[in-house]
Amino acid sequence: NSEKLIIDPTWIFSTLTGSASDNWGFTATYDTAGALYSGGIAFGNSYPTVGGSYQTAFAGGNVDIVISKFSPNGTSLLFSTYLGGTNNEMPHSLVNDSQNNLVLLASSGSSNFPTTVGVYNTSFNAGIDVTYSNGVQYSGGCDIAIVKFNSTGSTLLASTFVGGSDNDGANESFVYNYADEVRGEVVVDASDDIYVTTSTWSTDFPTTGGSYSQSSFGSQDAVAIRMSSDLTTMIWGTYLGGSARDGGYSIRVAPNGDTYACGGTESTNLATTAGVIGAIYQGGIADGYIARLNNANGALLDLSYLGTNGYDQAFILEVDGAGDVFATGQSTGGYPVANAIYSNAGGTQFIHKMAPDFSSTYYSTKFGSGAGSDIDISLTAFLVDNCGNVYVSGWGGDVNNEGSTNGMPLSLDAEQSSTDGSDFYFFVLERDAQSLLYGSYFGSTSANEHVDGGTSRFDKAGNVYQAVCAGCGGNNFPTTPGVWSTTNGSSNCNLGAIKFAFDFQGVEAQATVPANITLCSTDYTVDFTSSGTNTEHEWLFGDGESSDEANPSHTYADTGEYIVAYIAIDSSTCNIRDTAYFNVDIEQAP
């Protein structure tokens, strides 16, 4: 009647939305309780919403944004809402702030997209007509939209436009992978200020004095901005780029407050800084770039190319607790391997760890099938955990018109060791590029899994929260028992949501889960047991009470369902703390 909690690579859940309207997956994130937030678009009014959510009706155009929050085990839909105006819009990136408010980066073509009073800009700035590779059209152009929901999805706490007189918020002209137009990212800092990097064609994009550049460099530029947490003020804004096409894809705030941004460029004249590892454009179709900005005003501190004489782009970056910088991206030019034990010959995806000012490479390596010059996967999520292990999520195959997912490196404990060539792929690299910790496929044999643009995320415990455009063609998708929906309700696609735990960190939380307890008396006492060699323990019993004993007994005041957390603490390990959650149900006998 008990179950031991041991954290190993584990498929926690995957679910579909069950939408009867064609519904595509774009972006996902998480909150402190482990709930999964997914964002996508829906073609019509038959997407499942939850009463009390912000917008329960389709607003018009061909598509609206849809956002759904799933419980930590995927069994319940906690909120689900449309978001949009009478034209089209798409979600690019989601993140939760310290209060578990949900922050969304989107692009919108609707002049009546919902905004709130007192924010930075409530006026839509029209651009030019554009249709993207995923088929979504903006008639009259698009603007950046930044939105903050409360934790229950019932209220828009803040929503603003940001943009100039041309198209903003989409990487519309520098597209290598399917739906690269929907690149760009939003993150928050410790004060919940909001940071965005994306792309623009506007020569009058709003910028601030003191930032790196207040003027367009020409063609499509990358941009980076810092907004106040209530979205009333642009603290700083800057262009990033050169005279050719540039795209802004990922952004992070370092422990010391420095702001990092990365992307792709065709510009040979980026303003690189002295002493960086990539002072000049390396040639080929494109190079990646990475920049460090002053957090106070957006001034440029350091800028470097990342590339070879082939095709290269840097899609997602991370900063670890020491301030060291990691980037992952794509390369067909034989990305250099340095100070790395593990690499795959001919791999077309790279991981690069470098000094905070880009003055030196700590290691760089590449991974992939090595089957040819085609890219294996389009990158969607990236993590460096507290131990220095590196996690990557991505997808590949037919939808990307590139190479397939065949031949990717797998581990013996892979959740799925075979592929139809068009699946998701999860990869974990041991710290300092020492070895492959994990490699697995994930997908069905009847549909080509992909995303229609946008970022997903890992949390620091090594759990991936991944949005998928799943089951297209009216097919289904691998799901787990008891989740919200195991069925694709449409004749085409459904947004799929995957939560998968890797957790290759040092200390592991292990505990015995009591069976459901039926009592005839009012003494609701439960015995809890931990195992392992942890030096410290913390139990949170779900009723406001806690204990630091290894094996406590706790008396509840009433019957009910309690979410219990056991935290194992060992300061000698690299991750120091690990948490396991489980339910305790106390029922009164008739």
Coordinates of C-alpha atoms in Angstrom, one line a residue, residues 216 339 385 407:
S216 CA 17.9 50.8 -37.2
N339 CA 37.6 20.7 -24.4
D385 CA 20.9 22.6 -14.3
G407 CA 20.1 8.0 -36.1

